[in-house]
Amino acid sequence: MNIIIPIKQVPETSNVKMDKEKGTMIRDGVQTVINPLDLYALETGIQLKEKFGGKITVISMGPPSATKALKEAIAMGCDDAVLLSDKKFAGSDTWATSYTISQSIKEMGDYDLIIAGERATDGDTGQVGPGIAAWLDLPLATYVSKIEKVDETELVVERLVEEGYQKLQMPMPALLTVVKEISHPRLPTLRGKKKARVSEIPIFTAEKMNLKPESLGLNGSPTKVVKIDFPTVTRGGTVVKVEGETGVEEAVDKLLDFLKRKELI
Amino acid sequence: MNELWTIAEQKNGKLKSVSFELLSRGRKLADEMNAKLCSVLIGGPMKDETLQELFHRGADMAYVVEDERLEDFIVETHSNVLTDLIETYKPHTILAAATTSGRTMMPYVAIKVNTGLTADCTELAIEEGTNHLLQTRPAIGGNIMATIKTPNHSPQMATVRPKSSRPLPENTSRSGEILRVKLKEELVDARVKVLGIRKDEEEFANIEEADVIVSGGKGMKKEENFGMLRDLASHFNAVIGASRDAVDRGWATYPHQVGLSGKTVSPKLYICAGVSGSIQHLAGIKTAEHIVAINSDPDANIFQVADFGIVGDLFEVIPALNKKLEMEKGGAPDEI
């Protein structure tokens, strides 16, 4: 079974510093990691490979430094990696990103399954996975929490939805986006790390993939950011300290007053 | 006249409340740009009288594509139907709820009709002069609010969080036109089949749509202690939430997890006990209307975002709170 896993490199914490004038993230000095929700996609893919054989190719779109995330994926147990990197890709929204990634997947051809994380923790849209499925016209299951059955041509999966778990049967090739519940990501092995270190990661540019220039990057993105605001984190609420014997009662009374004032009870 | 569409959702012939929440957002925007507000329902068979509530809650018109095969959400078929409607009737703007189906169908359709899409908007407005939809959303873990527009593509598309707006009061004197569009056979994609639905727990936790969430973190110490949180939750008809620490320790299951790697929630009231407030957790609750925190550590991050905080031992505070709430419910006198 050949599996493709698109991943994203994201800042390690969500506590990023912003350049307030430019409205961009200050990336200097910020540690980057594989998007934590992509780890579940990687683990799911590796488990399928262990059962059915085949190979896993990881793809990421980003600056040359995103090679680090791809190498980490190889260290976990993926086989190959491809980096989509070109100045022309900069500023892509989810439409342009899913276009670029889907074209690279077309370029690579032969695959049975694409597995993506539910969303990235920085952009937080969850739109690129479904977008890739739409570009490639693949059957899609989002929020997959369990793969119940796999055979040569077909999958049975469960999706975590509002009412519970929806069970779907779908043919392959298909695209799944997975949630945390599906697996426990493994740590890289020493052997994996060694392999990652010597892996050559090919870089796909816009030219190499024969992409439509008008569909790339900031200019090719239908959505435009027009304004950035910085919400204040601190709400400046009331904090009551429990002190002494009567403290608990008093604190609880004050809380009940607050809830009544706000018409919450 | 321009049309502004909101995507209605249904289950077993009943409209879901997100359908009405979207109409309340849509009504304001439609009035601002003098557009017709249309509710679009793609689903199983619906009675005319059920659909009236769409008009009572603000819609001017309803597009209804109903068929047994549309009862369960299947992204391929539902997207084909919506894409076909868009190409036929050319709406100016489409809003959908950021539910599991909205978040799946909208990005799929945005690619098919070649336009932009903004996820999880908290504010929507119409730009004067251009009538572009100004879409504001939190990004980068809630550190920024970005306002986004789609200047050169049509339709304008956005999803909004369930529960982020309230339905308009029901006005039974309002009425509107129901346009039933027959499902075209060629739009049915038979590749994916729904085999069924399984519920894990009696009350399946849907924390994204909850009005009140009572959440526990590492400070709860063990699974059994979530019992007192469930008691507290029962007073508010609340759903149980949990921090990543608590889920990783097996005290609550993943569907309950609040935070960046769990669910982003926006309830009217978020009560948390023994939650220190990691950046990831705070990012998941930033859009909550009111936050109440109970924690023994006065320096816990959670107090920075709390509207009301109690520094104290949760094992004393929560039982005391439950007792008082129990008394109030029973109509007991103020003093005992």
Coordinates of C-alpha atoms in Angstrom, one line a residue:
Chain A
M1 CA 0.0 0.0 0.0
N2 CA 1.5 3.3 -1.0
I3 CA 0.6 6.2 1.3
I4 CA 1.2 10.0 0.9
I5 CA 1.1 12.1 4.0
P6 CA 1.1 15.9 3.7
I7 CA 2.6 17.6 6.8
K8 CA 3.2 21.1 7.9
Q9 CA 6.0 22.7 9.9
V10 CA 4.6 25.0 12.6
P11 CA 6.0 27.1 15.4
E12 CA 6.5 25.0 18.5
T13 CA 4.2 26.9 20.8
S14 CA 1.3 29.0 20.0
N15 CA 2.8 31.8 22.0
V16 CA 4.4 33.4 19.0
K17 CA 5.5 37.0 18.8
M18 CA 4.0 39.2 16.2
D19 CA 5.5 42.1 14.3
K20 CA 2.7 44.5 14.9
E21 CA 3.6 46.9 12.1
K22 CA 3.9 44.3 9.4
G23 CA 1.2 42.0 10.8
T24 CA 3.4 39.0 10.3
M25 CA 4.8 36.4 12.7
I26 CA 8.3 36.9 14.0
R27 CA 9.9 33.6 13.0
D28 CA 13.4 34.3 14.2
G29 CA 14.4 32.2 17.2
V30 CA 11.1 30.3 17.2
Q31 CA 11.6 26.6 17.4
T32 CA 9.6 24.7 14.8
V33 CA 8.0 21.2 14.9
I34 CA 5.8 18.9 12.9
N35 CA 2.3 20.2 13.3
P36 CA 1.3 18.1 16.4
L37 CA -2.0 16.9 14.7
D38 CA 0.0 15.6 11.7
L39 CA 1.8 13.1 14.0
Y40 CA -1.4 11.1 14.2
A41 CA -1.5 11.0 10.4
L42 CA 2.1 9.8 10.4
E43 CA 1.5 7.1 13.0
T44 CA -1.6 5.9 11.2
G45 CA 0.3 5.6 7.9
I46 CA 3.2 3.8 9.6
Q47 CA 0.9 1.3 11.2
L48 CA -0.8 0.6 7.8
K49 CA 2.6 0.1 6.2
E50 CA 3.7 -2.3 8.9
K51 CA 0.6 -4.4 8.2
F52 CA 0.3 -4.2 4.5
G53 CA 3.8 -3.2 3.2
G54 CA 4.4 -0.5 0.7
K55 CA 5.9 2.9 1.2
I56 CA 5.1 6.2 2.7
T57 CA 6.0 9.5 1.1
V58 CA 5.7 12.7 3.2
I59 CA 5.2 16.0 1.5
S60 CA 5.6 19.5 2.9
M61 CA 5.2 22.9 1.4
G62 CA 7.4 25.6 3.0
P63 CA 10.7 27.2 3.2
P64 CA 13.9 25.1 2.8
S65 CA 14.1 24.8 6.6
A66 CA 10.9 22.6 6.5
T67 CA 13.4 19.9 5.5
K68 CA 13.8 19.4 9.3
A69 CA 10.1 18.4 9.7
L70 CA 10.4 16.0 6.8
K71 CA 13.5 14.4 8.3
E72 CA 11.7 13.9 11.6
A73 CA 8.9 12.1 9.7
I74 CA 11.5 9.8 8.1
A75 CA 13.0 9.2 11.5
M76 CA 9.6 8.0 12.7
G77 CA 9.4 5.4 9.9
C78 CA 8.4 7.1 6.6
D79 CA 10.3 6.2 3.5
D80 CA 10.6 9.2 1.3
A81 CA 10.0 12.9 1.5
V82 CA 9.5 15.7 -0.9
L83 CA 9.7 19.4 -0.2
L84 CA 7.7 21.9 -2.2
S85 CA 9.6 25.0 -2.0
D86 CA 9.7 28.1 -4.2
K87 CA 9.5 31.8 -3.4
K88 CA 6.4 31.8 -5.7
F89 CA 4.6 29.7 -3.1
A90 CA 4.9 32.2 -0.4
G91 CA 1.7 33.6 1.1
S92 CA -0.5 30.8 -0.2
D93 CA -3.9 30.6 1.3
T94 CA -5.7 27.2 1.7
W95 CA -6.9 27.3 -1.9
A96 CA -3.4 27.8 -3.4
T97 CA -1.8 25.5 -0.9
S98 CA -4.2 22.6 -1.7
Y99 CA -3.7 23.3 -5.4
T100 CA 0.1 23.2 -5.2
I101 CA 0.1 20.0 -3.0
S102 CA -2.4 18.2 -5.1
Q103 CA -0.4 18.9 -8.3
S104 CA 2.7 17.5 -6.6
I105 CA 0.7 14.4 -5.7
K106 CA -0.4 14.0 -9.3
E107 CA 3.2 14.3 -10.3
M108 CA 4.2 11.4 -8.0
G109 CA 1.3 9.3 -9.3
D110 CA 0.9 5.8 -7.8
Y111 CA -0.8 6.0 -4.4
D112 CA -3.6 4.2 -2.5
L113 CA -4.2 6.6 0.3
I114 CA -3.5 10.1 1.4
I115 CA -3.6 10.7 5.2
A116 CA -3.6 14.3 6.6
G117 CA -3.9 15.7 10.1
E118 CA -7.2 17.3 11.0
R119 CA -5.8 20.8 10.8
A120 CA -2.6 22.7 11.5
T121 CA -2.3 24.3 14.9
D122 CA -1.1 27.7 13.5
G123 CA -3.5 28.3 10.6
D124 CA -6.2 26.3 12.3
T125 CA -8.5 26.1 9.2
G126 CA -8.7 22.3 8.4
Q127 CA -9.3 23.3 4.8
V128 CA -6.2 22.0 3.0
G129 CA -7.0 18.2 3.5
P130 CA -10.6 18.5 2.0
G131 CA -9.2 20.9 -0.6
I132 CA -6.6 18.3 -1.9
A133 CA -9.4 15.7 -2.1
A134 CA -11.5 18.2 -4.2
W135 CA -8.6 18.9 -6.6
L136 CA -7.9 15.2 -7.0
D137 CA -11.5 14.2 -7.0
L138 CA -10.9 11.6 -4.4
P139 CA -13.4 10.2 -1.9
L140 CA -12.9 12.0 1.4
A141 CA -13.4 11.1 5.0
T142 CA -12.7 13.9 7.5
Y143 CA -12.3 13.5 11.3
V144 CA -11.4 9.8 11.0
S145 CA -11.0 8.3 14.5
K146 CA -10.6 4.7 13.5
I147 CA -9.7 2.6 10.5
E148 CA -11.8 -0.5 11.0
K149 CA -11.1 -2.5 7.9
V150 CA -8.7 -2.3 5.0
D151 CA -8.4 -4.5 2.0
E152 CA -6.9 -4.1 -1.4
T153 CA -9.6 -1.8 -2.8
E154 CA -11.7 -0.7 0.1
L155 CA -11.7 1.0 3.5
V156 CA -14.1 1.1 6.4
V157 CA -13.5 4.0 8.7
E158 CA -15.2 5.8 11.6
R159 CA -15.6 9.6 11.7
L160 CA -16.0 11.5 14.9
V161 CA -19.0 13.8 14.3
E162 CA -21.5 15.7 16.4
E163 CA -23.8 12.8 16.9
G164 CA -21.2 10.1 17.6
Y165 CA -19.1 8.0 15.2
Q166 CA -20.2 7.7 11.6
K167 CA -19.1 4.6 9.8
L168 CA -18.2 5.0 6.1
Q169 CA -17.2 2.5 3.5
M170 CA -15.1 3.9 0.7
P171 CA -13.0 2.8 -2.3
M172 CA -9.3 3.5 -2.6
P173 CA -7.5 5.7 -3.6
A174 CA -9.0 8.0 -1.0
L175 CA -8.1 10.9 1.3
L176 CA -8.5 10.7 5.1
T177 CA -8.0 13.5 7.7
V178 CA -7.5 12.0 11.1
V179 CA -8.1 13.1 14.7
K180 CA -6.0 12.4 17.7
E181 CA -8.1 9.5 18.9
I182 CA -6.9 7.3 16.0
S183 CA -3.4 6.6 17.3
H184 CA -0.5 7.3 19.7
P185 CA 2.4 8.7 17.7
R186 CA 5.7 6.9 18.2
L187 CA 9.0 8.5 18.9
P188 CA 11.7 8.4 16.2
T189 CA 14.1 5.4 16.5
L190 CA 17.8 5.6 16.5
R191 CA 17.9 3.8 13.2
G192 CA 15.3 6.1 11.9
K193 CA 17.3 9.1 12.9
K194 CA 20.4 7.7 11.1
K195 CA 18.3 7.1 8.0
A196 CA 16.9 10.6 8.1
R197 CA 20.3 12.1 8.4
V198 CA 21.5 10.6 5.2
S199 CA 18.2 11.0 3.3
E200 CA 18.3 13.4 0.3
I201 CA 15.1 15.4 0.1
P202 CA 14.2 16.5 -3.4
I203 CA 12.9 20.0 -3.8
F204 CA 10.0 20.5 -6.1
T205 CA 9.7 24.1 -7.5
A206 CA 6.9 25.7 -9.4
E207 CA 8.7 25.1 -12.7
K208 CA 9.4 21.4 -12.0
M209 CA 5.8 20.7 -11.3
N210 CA 4.5 22.6 -14.3
L211 CA 2.1 24.7 -12.2
K212 CA -0.1 27.5 -13.4
P213 CA 1.7 30.7 -12.2
E214 CA -1.6 32.5 -11.7
S215 CA -2.7 30.0 -9.1
L216 CA 0.4 30.3 -6.8
G217 CA 1.3 32.0 -3.6
L218 CA -0.1 35.3 -2.4
N219 CA -1.2 36.5 -5.9
G220 CA -2.9 33.2 -6.7
S221 CA -4.8 33.1 -3.4
P222 CA -8.4 34.1 -3.6
T223 CA -8.5 35.3 0.0
K224 CA -6.5 38.4 1.1
V225 CA -5.7 39.5 4.6
V226 CA -6.8 43.1 4.9
K227 CA -6.3 43.8 8.6
I228 CA -4.7 42.3 11.6
D229 CA -5.8 43.1 15.2
F230 CA -4.2 42.0 18.4
P231 CA -6.8 40.9 20.9
T232 CA -5.8 41.5 24.5
V233 CA -5.1 38.2 26.3
T234 CA -5.8 39.4 29.8
R235 CA -9.5 39.8 30.6
G236 CA -8.8 41.5 33.9
G237 CA -11.4 39.5 35.8
T238 CA -12.0 39.3 39.5
V239 CA -9.9 36.8 41.5
V240 CA -11.0 35.8 45.0
K241 CA -8.5 34.1 47.4
V242 CA -9.8 31.5 49.8
E243 CA -8.4 32.4 53.2
G244 CA -9.3 31.2 56.7
E245 CA -12.2 29.1 57.7
T246 CA -15.1 31.1 56.2
G247 CA -13.1 31.6 53.0
V248 CA -14.6 28.9 50.9
E249 CA -18.2 30.0 51.6
E250 CA -17.4 33.6 50.9
A251 CA -15.7 32.8 47.6
V252 CA -18.5 30.6 46.5
D253 CA -21.1 33.3 47.3
K254 CA -19.1 35.8 45.3
L255 CA -19.0 33.4 42.4
L256 CA -22.7 32.8 42.6
D257 CA -23.3 36.6 42.6
F258 CA -21.1 36.9 39.5
L259 CA -23.0 34.2 37.7
K260 CA -26.4 35.8 38.6
R261 CA -25.2 39.2 37.5
K262 CA -24.2 37.8 34.2
E263 CA -27.5 35.9 34.0
L264 CA -25.7 32.6 33.7
I265 CA -27.9 31.0 36.4
Chain B
M1 CA -31.2 41.1 -6.4
N2 CA -28.1 39.6 -4.8
E3 CA -28.7 36.5 -2.7
L4 CA -27.0 35.7 0.5
W5 CA -27.2 31.9 1.3
T6 CA -26.9 30.2 4.6
I7 CA -26.6 26.4 4.8
A8 CA -29.2 24.8 6.9
E9 CA -28.7 21.4 8.5
Q10 CA -31.2 18.7 9.4
K11 CA -31.5 15.3 11.0
N12 CA -34.5 13.0 10.6
G13 CA -36.7 15.8 9.2
K14 CA -35.9 18.3 12.0
L15 CA -33.9 21.4 11.4
K16 CA -30.8 21.8 13.6
S17 CA -30.3 25.0 15.5
V18 CA -27.2 26.1 13.6
S19 CA -29.6 26.7 10.7
F20 CA -31.3 29.5 12.7
E21 CA -28.0 30.9 14.1
L22 CA -26.7 31.4 10.6
L23 CA -29.9 33.1 9.5
S24 CA -29.5 35.6 12.3
R25 CA -26.0 36.5 11.1
G26 CA -27.2 36.4 7.5
R27 CA -30.2 38.7 8.1
K28 CA -28.0 41.5 9.3
L29 CA -25.6 41.2 6.4
A30 CA -28.4 40.8 3.8
D31 CA -30.0 44.0 5.1
E32 CA -26.7 45.9 4.9
M33 CA -26.3 45.1 1.3
N34 CA -29.9 44.9 0.4
A35 CA -29.8 41.2 -0.6
K36 CA -32.3 38.4 -0.4
L37 CA -31.6 36.0 2.5
C38 CA -32.0 32.4 1.4
S39 CA -31.6 29.2 3.5
V40 CA -30.3 26.2 1.6
L41 CA -31.2 22.8 2.8
I42 CA -29.7 19.7 1.3
G43 CA -31.0 16.6 3.1
G44 CA -33.6 14.0 3.6
P45 CA -37.4 14.7 3.0
M46 CA -38.7 17.8 4.8
K47 CA -42.2 18.9 5.4
D48 CA -43.4 22.4 4.3
E49 CA -44.5 23.3 7.9
T50 CA -41.1 22.4 9.3
L51 CA -39.5 24.7 6.8
Q52 CA -41.6 27.6 7.9
E53 CA -39.4 28.1 10.9
L54 CA -36.6 29.2 8.5
F55 CA -38.8 32.2 7.5
H56 CA -39.9 32.8 11.1
R57 CA -36.2 33.1 11.9
G58 CA -35.2 35.5 9.2
A59 CA -35.1 33.8 5.7
D60 CA -36.8 35.3 2.7
M61 CA -36.6 32.2 0.7
A62 CA -35.5 28.5 1.0
Y63 CA -33.8 26.3 -1.6
V64 CA -34.6 22.7 -0.7
V65 CA -33.0 19.7 -2.3
E66 CA -34.5 16.7 -0.6
D67 CA -34.0 13.0 -1.2
E68 CA -33.6 9.9 1.0
R69 CA -30.1 9.6 -0.3
L70 CA -29.2 13.0 1.1
E71 CA -30.3 12.2 4.7
D72 CA -26.8 11.3 5.7
F73 CA -24.0 13.8 5.0
I74 CA -21.7 12.5 2.3
V75 CA -19.3 15.1 1.2
E76 CA -19.1 14.2 -2.5
T77 CA -22.8 14.2 -3.2
H78 CA -23.7 17.1 -1.0
S79 CA -20.9 19.1 -2.5
N80 CA -22.0 18.2 -6.0
V81 CA -25.5 19.5 -5.2
L82 CA -24.3 22.7 -3.6
T83 CA -21.9 23.3 -6.5
D84 CA -24.7 22.8 -9.0
L85 CA -27.0 25.2 -7.1
I86 CA -24.2 27.8 -7.0
E87 CA -23.6 27.6 -10.7
T88 CA -27.3 27.8 -11.4
Y89 CA -28.4 30.6 -9.0
K90 CA -25.1 32.5 -8.5
P91 CA -25.3 33.6 -4.9
H92 CA -23.2 36.6 -3.7
T93 CA -22.3 35.1 -0.4
I94 CA -22.6 31.7 1.3
L95 CA -22.3 31.1 5.1
A96 CA -22.1 27.6 6.6
A97 CA -21.7 26.5 10.2
A98 CA -18.3 25.2 11.2
T99 CA -19.7 21.8 12.0
T100 CA -18.0 18.6 10.9
S101 CA -20.1 18.6 7.7
G102 CA -19.7 22.4 7.1
R103 CA -16.0 22.2 7.6
T104 CA -15.8 19.3 5.2
M105 CA -18.2 20.4 2.4
M106 CA -17.2 24.1 2.2
P107 CA -13.5 23.6 1.5
Y108 CA -14.5 21.0 -1.1
V109 CA -17.0 23.3 -2.8
A110 CA -14.6 26.3 -2.7
I111 CA -12.2 24.4 -4.9
K112 CA -15.0 23.2 -7.2
V113 CA -16.4 26.7 -7.8
N114 CA -13.0 28.3 -7.7
T115 CA -13.3 30.8 -4.8
G116 CA -11.8 31.6 -1.4
L117 CA -13.1 30.4 1.9
T118 CA -12.5 31.7 5.4
A119 CA -12.9 29.2 8.3
D120 CA -14.3 29.8 11.8
C121 CA -15.2 33.5 11.4
T122 CA -16.1 35.3 14.6
E123 CA -17.2 38.5 12.9
L124 CA -18.7 39.2 9.5
A125 CA -19.4 42.6 7.9
I126 CA -20.1 44.0 4.5
E127 CA -17.5 46.4 3.1
E128 CA -19.1 49.6 1.9
G129 CA -18.9 50.3 -1.7
T130 CA -17.6 46.9 -2.8
N131 CA -20.1 44.7 -0.9
H132 CA -17.2 42.4 -0.2
L133 CA -17.7 40.2 2.9
L134 CA -15.2 41.1 5.6
Q135 CA -14.4 38.0 7.5
T136 CA -12.7 38.2 10.8
R137 CA -11.2 35.1 12.5
P138 CA -8.7 34.3 15.2
A139 CA -5.4 32.8 13.9
I140 CA -2.1 31.6 15.2
G141 CA -3.5 30.1 18.4
G142 CA -5.8 33.1 19.0
N143 CA -2.8 35.5 19.1
I144 CA -4.2 37.6 16.2
M145 CA -7.5 38.5 14.7
A146 CA -7.2 38.6 10.9
T147 CA -9.8 40.2 8.7
I148 CA -9.9 38.6 5.3
K149 CA -11.7 39.2 2.1
T150 CA -12.1 37.6 -1.3
P151 CA -11.9 40.6 -3.7
N152 CA -11.8 38.9 -7.1
H153 CA -13.8 35.7 -6.8
S154 CA -17.4 34.8 -6.3
P155 CA -19.2 33.7 -4.3
Q156 CA -17.8 34.9 -1.0
M157 CA -17.7 32.0 1.4
A158 CA -17.2 31.6 5.1
T159 CA -17.9 29.3 8.0
V160 CA -18.8 30.4 11.5
R161 CA -18.7 28.6 14.8
P162 CA -21.8 27.0 16.1
K163 CA -23.2 28.9 19.1
S164 CA -21.3 32.1 18.1
S165 CA -24.6 33.8 17.4
R166 CA -28.1 33.5 18.7
P167 CA -31.2 32.7 16.5
L168 CA -33.5 35.6 16.0
P169 CA -36.8 35.4 18.0
E170 CA -39.4 33.5 16.1
N171 CA -41.7 35.8 14.2
T172 CA -44.6 33.7 12.9
S173 CA -46.0 36.5 10.7
R174 CA -43.0 36.2 8.4
S175 CA -43.3 33.9 5.4
G176 CA -41.3 33.1 2.3
E177 CA -41.0 31.1 -0.9
I178 CA -39.9 27.4 -0.8
L179 CA -38.1 26.4 -4.0
R180 CA -37.7 22.7 -4.2
V181 CA -35.0 21.6 -6.6
K182 CA -35.1 18.0 -7.8
L183 CA -31.9 16.0 -7.1
K184 CA -30.2 15.3 -10.4
E185 CA -29.1 11.7 -10.7
E186 CA -25.7 12.6 -12.1
L187 CA -24.9 14.5 -8.9
V188 CA -25.2 11.4 -6.7
D189 CA -21.7 10.0 -6.0
A190 CA -22.1 6.4 -5.0
R191 CA -18.4 5.8 -4.1
V192 CA -18.8 6.4 -0.4
K193 CA -21.5 4.6 1.7
V194 CA -22.7 5.4 5.2
L195 CA -22.9 2.1 7.2
G196 CA -24.3 3.6 10.4
I197 CA -23.7 5.7 13.4
R198 CA -22.4 4.6 16.8
K199 CA -22.7 6.5 20.0
D200 CA -20.1 5.8 22.7
E201 CA -21.7 7.3 25.7
E202 CA -25.3 7.8 26.6
E203 CA -24.8 11.6 26.4
F204 CA -22.4 12.0 23.5
A205 CA -20.2 15.0 24.3
N206 CA -20.4 17.7 21.8
I207 CA -18.4 20.3 23.5
E208 CA -18.2 22.5 20.4
E209 CA -21.9 23.2 20.5
A210 CA -22.2 23.4 24.3
D211 CA -23.6 26.5 26.0
V212 CA -21.8 25.6 29.3
I213 CA -18.7 23.5 29.7
V214 CA -17.3 22.3 33.1
S215 CA -13.7 21.3 32.6
G216 CA -11.1 19.5 34.7
G217 CA -7.4 19.4 34.5
K218 CA -4.4 17.7 36.1
G219 CA -5.4 19.2 39.5
M220 CA -8.4 16.9 39.6
K221 CA -5.8 14.2 40.6
K222 CA -7.9 11.1 39.6
E223 CA -10.7 10.0 37.4
E224 CA -13.2 9.5 40.2
N225 CA -12.9 13.2 41.1
F226 CA -14.6 14.0 37.8
G227 CA -17.7 12.9 39.6
M228 CA -18.0 16.3 41.4
L229 CA -17.5 18.0 38.1
R230 CA -20.4 16.0 36.6
D231 CA -22.5 17.1 39.6
L232 CA -21.6 20.7 38.9
A233 CA -22.3 20.2 35.2
S234 CA -25.8 18.9 36.0
H235 CA -26.8 22.3 37.5
F236 CA -25.9 24.1 34.2
N237 CA -26.9 21.3 31.8
A238 CA -23.3 21.5 30.9
V239 CA -21.0 19.2 29.0
I240 CA -17.8 17.9 30.6
G241 CA -14.5 19.2 29.1
A242 CA -10.9 18.2 30.0
S243 CA -7.4 19.5 29.5
R244 CA -4.9 17.5 27.5
D245 CA -3.2 16.4 30.7
A246 CA -6.5 14.9 32.0
V247 CA -7.2 13.2 28.7
D248 CA -3.6 11.8 28.4
R249 CA -4.1 10.3 31.9
G250 CA -7.3 8.6 30.8
W251 CA -9.6 10.6 33.1
A252 CA -11.7 11.8 30.1
T253 CA -11.9 10.7 26.5
Y254 CA -10.6 12.6 23.5
P255 CA -14.0 14.0 22.3
H256 CA -13.9 16.0 25.6
Q257 CA -10.5 17.5 25.1
V258 CA -10.4 21.3 25.0
G259 CA -7.4 23.1 23.5
L260 CA -5.3 23.4 20.3
S261 CA -5.0 19.6 19.9
G262 CA -8.6 19.1 21.0
K263 CA -11.6 21.3 20.3
T264 CA -11.8 25.0 20.2
V265 CA -14.9 25.9 22.1
S266 CA -17.0 29.1 22.5
P267 CA -19.6 28.5 25.2
K268 CA -21.4 31.2 27.1
L269 CA -19.8 29.9 30.3
Y270 CA -16.6 27.9 30.8
I271 CA -15.9 26.7 34.3
C272 CA -12.6 24.9 34.8
A273 CA -11.1 23.4 37.9
G274 CA -7.5 22.3 38.3
V275 CA -6.6 23.6 34.9
S276 CA -3.3 25.5 34.9
G277 CA -4.0 27.2 31.6
S278 CA -1.3 26.2 29.1
I279 CA -1.1 28.4 26.0
Q280 CA -2.6 25.5 24.1
H281 CA -5.6 25.3 26.4
L282 CA -6.1 29.0 26.5
A283 CA -6.1 29.2 22.7
G284 CA -9.0 26.7 22.8
I285 CA -11.2 28.8 25.1
K286 CA -10.4 32.4 24.0
T287 CA -13.8 32.8 22.4
A288 CA -15.7 31.7 25.5
E289 CA -18.0 34.5 26.7
H290 CA -17.3 34.0 30.4
I291 CA -14.5 32.0 32.0
V292 CA -14.6 30.9 35.7
A293 CA -11.4 29.3 37.0
I294 CA -10.8 27.4 40.3
N295 CA -7.1 26.6 41.0
S296 CA -4.9 26.4 44.1
D297 CA -2.0 28.2 42.4
P298 CA -2.4 32.0 42.4
D299 CA 0.1 32.3 39.6
A300 CA -1.7 29.8 37.2
N301 CA -2.0 31.2 33.7
I302 CA -5.7 30.5 33.7
F303 CA -6.4 33.5 36.0
Q304 CA -5.1 35.8 33.3
V305 CA -8.1 34.9 31.1
A306 CA -10.6 34.3 33.8
D307 CA -13.5 36.6 34.3
F308 CA -13.9 35.2 37.8
G309 CA -11.3 33.2 39.6
I310 CA -11.1 31.4 42.9
V311 CA -7.7 30.7 44.3
G312 CA -8.3 27.8 46.6
D313 CA -8.5 24.0 47.0
L314 CA -10.9 22.8 44.4
F315 CA -11.8 19.8 46.6
E316 CA -13.3 22.2 49.1
V317 CA -14.7 24.8 46.6
I318 CA -16.5 22.5 44.2
P319 CA -18.5 20.6 46.8
A320 CA -19.4 23.8 48.5
L321 CA -20.5 25.3 45.2
N322 CA -22.5 22.1 44.4
K323 CA -24.2 22.3 47.8
K324 CA -25.3 25.9 47.3
L325 CA -26.5 25.3 43.8
E326 CA -28.5 22.3 45.1
M327 CA -30.1 24.5 47.8
E328 CA -31.0 27.2 45.3
K329 CA -32.6 24.7 43.0
G330 CA -34.6 23.3 45.9
G331 CA -35.8 26.8 46.6
A332 CA -34.3 26.6 50.1
P333 CA -34.1 29.7 52.2
D334 CA -31.0 31.8 52.1
E335 CA -30.0 31.0 55.6
I336 CA -30.0 27.7 57.2

